[in-house]
Amino acid sequence: MNFSRIVVAVCLCLFLIGCGFKLRGDHSLPAGYEYLHVQAVQSQAPLKRALLKRMEIHNIGVIEGTQYDKHPYTITLHLAPEKLERRLLSVFSTGQVAEYELILGVPYSVRFGNNDMIDAYFEIVRDYQDDPDQVLAKSRELELVLSEMRREAADRIIRRLSSQASVTK
């Protein structure tokens, strides 16, 4: 009985390894690429800062300046300005806004080595409850929500790089 369980477990592990399964928390560059170069319209854009911080946490090599042209195994990521929209969800009986839906649109382009640019876009959505009696606390909460949304966007970009690289090869 134990032998059959071991055989099933080994076969399952071999199947997962063979199909290319990777744990979701494994953030690394695709095979064959050594560096990532990040460009943004604004040099200190909040999304670019969040992305560079997440890359540092996951030990992803970054090339700054114009050195990326000299490395053929470099992924070039161009961040367009993010788009933040607020959609009204509900109002108080006084007519003041009670709840918003925050939509962070993230457009970017990516180039793997010397290939053509690939344009991509995704959105991150959060609900945000507003309280006119606590303006200072709610403005700080809004900053934290936006920071969390940018961090999630950075993680999503890093995850997508690996899947897009397999399509371009």
PDB file of C-alpha atoms in Angstrom:
ATOM      1  CA  MET A   1       0.000   0.000   0.000  1.00  0.00           C
ATOM      2  CA  ASN A   2       2.800   2.447   0.883  1.00  0.00           C
ATOM      3  CA  PHE A   3       4.687   1.542  -2.284  1.00  0.00           C
ATOM      4  CA  SER A   4       1.726   2.488  -4.500  1.00  0.00           C
ATOM      5  CA  ARG A   5       1.399   5.853  -2.713  1.00  0.00           C
ATOM      6  CA  ILE A   6       5.076   6.569  -3.258  1.00  0.00           C
ATOM      7  CA  VAL A   7       4.816   5.666  -6.951  1.00  0.00           C
ATOM      8  CA  VAL A   8       1.769   7.945  -7.367  1.00  0.00           C
ATOM      9  CA  ALA A   9       3.523  10.817  -5.547  1.00  0.00           C
ATOM     10  CA  VAL A  10       6.667  10.447  -7.680  1.00  0.00           C
ATOM     11  CA  CYS A  11       4.628  10.300 -10.903  1.00  0.00           C
ATOM     12  CA  LEU A  12       2.684  13.392  -9.854  1.00  0.00           C
ATOM     13  CA  CYS A  13       5.911  15.284  -9.092  1.00  0.00           C
ATOM     14  CA  LEU A  14       7.450  14.266 -12.416  1.00  0.00           C
ATOM     15  CA  PHE A  15       4.302  15.378 -14.241  1.00  0.00           C
ATOM     16  CA  LEU A  16       4.357  18.793 -12.543  1.00  0.00           C
ATOM     17  CA  ILE A  17       8.044  19.276 -13.283  1.00  0.00           C
ATOM     18  CA  GLY A  18       7.608  18.158 -16.890  1.00  0.00           C
ATOM     19  CA  CYS A  19       4.723  20.520 -17.639  1.00  0.00           C
ATOM     20  CA  GLY A  20       6.680  23.600 -16.489  1.00  0.00           C
ATOM     21  CA  PHE A  21       4.729  24.250 -13.296  1.00  0.00           C
ATOM     22  CA  LYS A  22       6.302  26.886 -11.035  1.00  0.00           C
ATOM     23  CA  LEU A  23       5.115  28.157  -7.692  1.00  0.00           C
ATOM     24  CA  ARG A  24       3.370  31.514  -7.940  1.00  0.00           C
ATOM     25  CA  GLY A  25       5.797  33.198  -5.552  1.00  0.00           C
ATOM     26  CA  ASP A  26       8.744  32.336  -7.797  1.00  0.00           C
ATOM     27  CA  HIS A  27       9.521  35.666  -9.485  1.00  0.00           C
ATOM     28  CA  SER A  28      12.461  35.396 -11.813  1.00  0.00           C
ATOM     29  CA  LEU A  29      13.349  36.416 -15.331  1.00  0.00           C
ATOM     30  CA  PRO A  30      12.645  33.932 -18.104  1.00  0.00           C
ATOM     31  CA  ALA A  31      15.375  31.530 -19.127  1.00  0.00           C
ATOM     32  CA  GLY A  32      17.906  33.121 -21.456  1.00  0.00           C
ATOM     33  CA  TYR A  33      17.488  36.678 -20.164  1.00  0.00           C
ATOM     34  CA  GLU A  34      19.876  38.126 -17.626  1.00  0.00           C
ATOM     35  CA  TYR A  35      18.775  41.716 -17.036  1.00  0.00           C
ATOM     36  CA  LEU A  36      15.758  43.983 -17.013  1.00  0.00           C
ATOM     37  CA  HIS A  37      15.853  47.619 -18.070  1.00  0.00           C
ATOM     38  CA  VAL A  38      12.939  49.792 -16.914  1.00  0.00           C
ATOM     39  CA  GLN A  39      12.027  53.003 -18.733  1.00  0.00           C
ATOM     40  CA  ALA A  40       9.254  55.392 -17.727  1.00  0.00           C
ATOM     41  CA  VAL A  41       7.975  58.704 -19.026  1.00  0.00           C
ATOM     42  CA  GLN A  42       8.527  60.168 -15.554  1.00  0.00           C
ATOM     43  CA  SER A  43      11.834  59.184 -13.987  1.00  0.00           C
ATOM     44  CA  GLN A  44      10.341  59.028 -10.472  1.00  0.00           C
ATOM     45  CA  ALA A  45       6.939  57.578 -11.367  1.00  0.00           C
ATOM     46  CA  PRO A  46       5.371  55.772  -8.390  1.00  0.00           C
ATOM     47  CA  LEU A  47       4.813  52.589 -10.401  1.00  0.00           C
ATOM     48  CA  LYS A  48       8.453  52.556 -11.550  1.00  0.00           C
ATOM     49  CA  ARG A  49       9.636  52.940  -7.943  1.00  0.00           C
ATOM     50  CA  ALA A  50       7.327  50.119  -6.833  1.00  0.00           C
ATOM     51  CA  LEU A  51       8.547  47.898  -9.672  1.00  0.00           C
ATOM     52  CA  LEU A  52      12.230  48.530  -8.904  1.00  0.00           C
ATOM     53  CA  LYS A  53      11.609  47.794  -5.218  1.00  0.00           C
ATOM     54  CA  ARG A  54       9.819  44.503  -6.023  1.00  0.00           C
ATOM     55  CA  MET A  55      12.636  43.531  -8.423  1.00  0.00           C
ATOM     56  CA  GLU A  56      15.173  44.179  -5.676  1.00  0.00           C
ATOM     57  CA  ILE A  57      13.197  41.982  -3.279  1.00  0.00           C
ATOM     58  CA  HIS A  58      13.096  39.144  -5.838  1.00  0.00           C
ATOM     59  CA  ASN A  59      16.793  39.537  -6.791  1.00  0.00           C
ATOM     60  CA  ILE A  60      16.136  40.468 -10.419  1.00  0.00           C
ATOM     61  CA  GLY A  61      19.076  42.172 -12.149  1.00  0.00           C
ATOM     62  CA  VAL A  62      18.437  45.745 -13.289  1.00  0.00           C
ATOM     63  CA  ILE A  63      20.411  47.710 -15.879  1.00  0.00           C
ATOM     64  CA  GLU A  64      20.326  51.490 -15.559  1.00  0.00           C
ATOM     65  CA  GLY A  65      21.184  54.138 -18.159  1.00  0.00           C
ATOM     66  CA  THR A  66      22.134  53.283 -21.730  1.00  0.00           C
ATOM     67  CA  GLN A  67      24.076  50.094 -20.932  1.00  0.00           C
ATOM     68  CA  TYR A  68      21.115  47.900 -21.868  1.00  0.00           C
ATOM     69  CA  ASP A  69      21.848  48.252 -25.617  1.00  0.00           C
ATOM     70  CA  LYS A  70      25.125  46.394 -25.105  1.00  0.00           C
ATOM     71  CA  HIS A  71      23.439  43.305 -23.610  1.00  0.00           C
ATOM     72  CA  PRO A  72      21.445  41.212 -26.124  1.00  0.00           C
ATOM     73  CA  TYR A  73      19.864  39.172 -23.295  1.00  0.00           C
ATOM     74  CA  THR A  74      18.037  42.128 -21.774  1.00  0.00           C
ATOM     75  CA  ILE A  75      14.324  42.671 -21.355  1.00  0.00           C
ATOM     76  CA  THR A  76      13.342  46.314 -21.911  1.00  0.00           C
ATOM     77  CA  LEU A  77      10.198  47.420 -20.118  1.00  0.00           C
ATOM     78  CA  HIS A  78       8.635  50.786 -20.978  1.00  0.00           C
ATOM     79  CA  LEU A  79       6.033  52.017 -18.475  1.00  0.00           C
ATOM     80  CA  ALA A  80       3.471  54.452 -19.851  1.00  0.00           C
ATOM     81  CA  PRO A  81       1.769  56.796 -17.355  1.00  0.00           C
ATOM     82  CA  GLU A  82      -0.703  54.933 -15.175  1.00  0.00           C
ATOM     83  CA  LYS A  83      -4.382  55.851 -15.373  1.00  0.00           C
ATOM     84  CA  LEU A  84      -6.349  56.243 -12.148  1.00  0.00           C
ATOM     85  CA  GLU A  85     -10.129  56.434 -12.406  1.00  0.00           C
ATOM     86  CA  ARG A  86     -12.760  56.783  -9.698  1.00  0.00           C
ATOM     87  CA  ARG A  87     -16.187  55.377 -10.295  1.00  0.00           C
ATOM     88  CA  LEU A  88     -19.039  56.329  -7.974  1.00  0.00           C
ATOM     89  CA  LEU A  89     -20.611  53.337  -6.228  1.00  0.00           C
ATOM     90  CA  SER A  90     -22.879  54.849  -3.562  1.00  0.00           C
ATOM     91  CA  VAL A  91     -23.853  58.120  -1.874  1.00  0.00           C
ATOM     92  CA  PHE A  92     -25.053  59.125   1.596  1.00  0.00           C
ATOM     93  CA  SER A  93     -28.594  60.449   2.093  1.00  0.00           C
ATOM     94  CA  THR A  94     -27.024  63.940   2.189  1.00  0.00           C
ATOM     95  CA  GLY A  95     -25.740  63.520  -1.355  1.00  0.00           C
ATOM     96  CA  GLN A  96     -22.059  63.114  -0.410  1.00  0.00           C
ATOM     97  CA  VAL A  97     -20.089  60.272  -1.931  1.00  0.00           C
ATOM     98  CA  ALA A  98     -19.931  57.232   0.347  1.00  0.00           C
ATOM     99  CA  GLU A  99     -18.016  54.716  -1.763  1.00  0.00           C
ATOM    100  CA  TYR A 100     -15.773  54.771  -4.823  1.00  0.00           C
ATOM    101  CA  GLU A 101     -14.361  52.101  -7.052  1.00  0.00           C
ATOM    102  CA  LEU A 102     -10.698  52.866  -7.791  1.00  0.00           C
ATOM    103  CA  ILE A 103      -9.427  51.574 -11.135  1.00  0.00           C
ATOM    104  CA  LEU A 104      -5.677  51.658 -11.793  1.00  0.00           C
ATOM    105  CA  GLY A 105      -4.947  51.114 -15.486  1.00  0.00           C
ATOM    106  CA  VAL A 106      -1.386  50.006 -16.228  1.00  0.00           C
ATOM    107  CA  PRO A 107      -0.218  50.298 -19.857  1.00  0.00           C
ATOM    108  CA  TYR A 108       3.285  49.090 -20.667  1.00  0.00           C
ATOM    109  CA  SER A 109       5.409  47.749 -23.517  1.00  0.00           C
ATOM    110  CA  VAL A 110       8.038  45.057 -23.317  1.00  0.00           C
ATOM    111  CA  ARG A 111      10.837  43.990 -25.650  1.00  0.00           C
ATOM    112  CA  PHE A 112      12.701  40.718 -25.255  1.00  0.00           C
ATOM    113  CA  GLY A 113      16.214  41.166 -26.601  1.00  0.00           C
ATOM    114  CA  ASN A 114      16.079  42.533 -30.148  1.00  0.00           C
ATOM    115  CA  ASN A 115      12.459  41.452 -30.842  1.00  0.00           C
ATOM    116  CA  ASP A 116       9.560  43.827 -31.513  1.00  0.00           C
ATOM    117  CA  MET A 117       7.793  45.678 -28.711  1.00  0.00           C
ATOM    118  CA  ILE A 118       4.737  43.965 -27.226  1.00  0.00           C
ATOM    119  CA  ASP A 119       2.055  46.291 -25.845  1.00  0.00           C
ATOM    120  CA  ALA A 120       0.115  45.191 -22.778  1.00  0.00           C
ATOM    121  CA  TYR A 121      -2.520  46.648 -20.478  1.00  0.00           C
ATOM    122  CA  PHE A 122      -4.311  45.512 -17.340  1.00  0.00           C
ATOM    123  CA  GLU A 123      -6.433  47.037 -14.594  1.00  0.00           C
ATOM    124  CA  ILE A 124      -6.486  46.645 -10.835  1.00  0.00           C
ATOM    125  CA  VAL A 125      -9.755  47.464  -9.081  1.00  0.00           C
ATOM    126  CA  ARG A 126     -10.395  48.291  -5.406  1.00  0.00           C
ATOM    127  CA  ASP A 127     -13.367  49.613  -3.472  1.00  0.00           C
ATOM    128  CA  TYR A 128     -12.762  52.676  -1.318  1.00  0.00           C
ATOM    129  CA  GLN A 129     -15.195  53.979   1.299  1.00  0.00           C
ATOM    130  CA  ASP A 130     -15.133  57.712   1.872  1.00  0.00           C
ATOM    131  CA  ASP A 131     -16.105  59.401   5.138  1.00  0.00           C
ATOM    132  CA  PRO A 132     -16.393  63.216   5.050  1.00  0.00           C
ATOM    133  CA  ASP A 133     -16.026  63.362   8.853  1.00  0.00           C
ATOM    134  CA  GLN A 134     -12.524  61.816   8.775  1.00  0.00           C
ATOM    135  CA  VAL A 135     -10.822  63.578   5.879  1.00  0.00           C
ATOM    136  CA  LEU A 136      -7.215  63.232   7.107  1.00  0.00           C
ATOM    137  CA  ALA A 137      -7.523  59.540   7.968  1.00  0.00           C
ATOM    138  CA  LYS A 138      -9.240  58.765   4.679  1.00  0.00           C
ATOM    139  CA  SER A 139      -6.628  60.613   2.615  1.00  0.00           C
ATOM    140  CA  ARG A 140      -3.908  58.522   4.305  1.00  0.00           C
ATOM    141  CA  GLU A 141      -5.950  55.375   3.680  1.00  0.00           C
ATOM    142  CA  LEU A 142      -6.266  56.333   0.001  1.00  0.00           C
ATOM    143  CA  GLU A 143      -2.463  56.666  -0.243  1.00  0.00           C
ATOM    144  CA  LEU A 144      -2.050  53.202   1.293  1.00  0.00           C
ATOM    145  CA  VAL A 145      -4.612  51.664  -1.074  1.00  0.00           C
ATOM    146  CA  LEU A 146      -2.883  53.222  -4.100  1.00  0.00           C
ATOM    147  CA  SER A 147       0.505  51.997  -2.843  1.00  0.00           C
ATOM    148  CA  GLU A 148      -0.894  48.472  -2.473  1.00  0.00           C
ATOM    149  CA  MET A 149      -2.386  48.641  -5.972  1.00  0.00           C
ATOM    150  CA  ARG A 150       0.983  49.688  -7.444  1.00  0.00           C
ATOM    151  CA  ARG A 151       2.745  46.886  -5.575  1.00  0.00           C
ATOM    152  CA  GLU A 152       0.248  44.393  -6.993  1.00  0.00           C
ATOM    153  CA  ALA A 153       0.739  45.889 -10.465  1.00  0.00           C
ATOM    154  CA  ALA A 154       4.518  45.486 -10.143  1.00  0.00           C
ATOM    155  CA  ASP A 155       4.126  41.837  -9.127  1.00  0.00           C
ATOM    156  CA  ARG A 156       1.717  41.228 -12.002  1.00  0.00           C
ATOM    157  CA  ILE A 157       4.171  42.743 -14.511  1.00  0.00           C
ATOM    158  CA  ILE A 158       6.996  40.545 -13.220  1.00  0.00           C
ATOM    159  CA  ARG A 159       4.779  37.428 -13.468  1.00  0.00           C
ATOM    160  CA  ARG A 160       3.680  38.341 -17.003  1.00  0.00           C
ATOM    161  CA  LEU A 161       7.254  38.778 -18.234  1.00  0.00           C
ATOM    162  CA  SER A 162       7.908  35.065 -17.896  1.00  0.00           C
ATOM    163  CA  SER A 163       4.745  34.033 -19.710  1.00  0.00           C
ATOM    164  CA  GLN A 164       5.242  36.559 -22.525  1.00  0.00           C
ATOM    165  CA  ALA A 165       8.841  35.469 -23.058  1.00  0.00           C
ATOM    166  CA  SER A 166       7.778  31.903 -23.841  1.00  0.00           C
ATOM    167  CA  VAL A 167       5.386  33.230 -26.516  1.00  0.00           C
ATOM    168  CA  THR A 168       8.020  35.439 -28.202  1.00  0.00           C
ATOM    169  CA  LYS A 169      10.692  32.751 -28.574  1.00  0.00           C
TER     170      LYS A 169
END
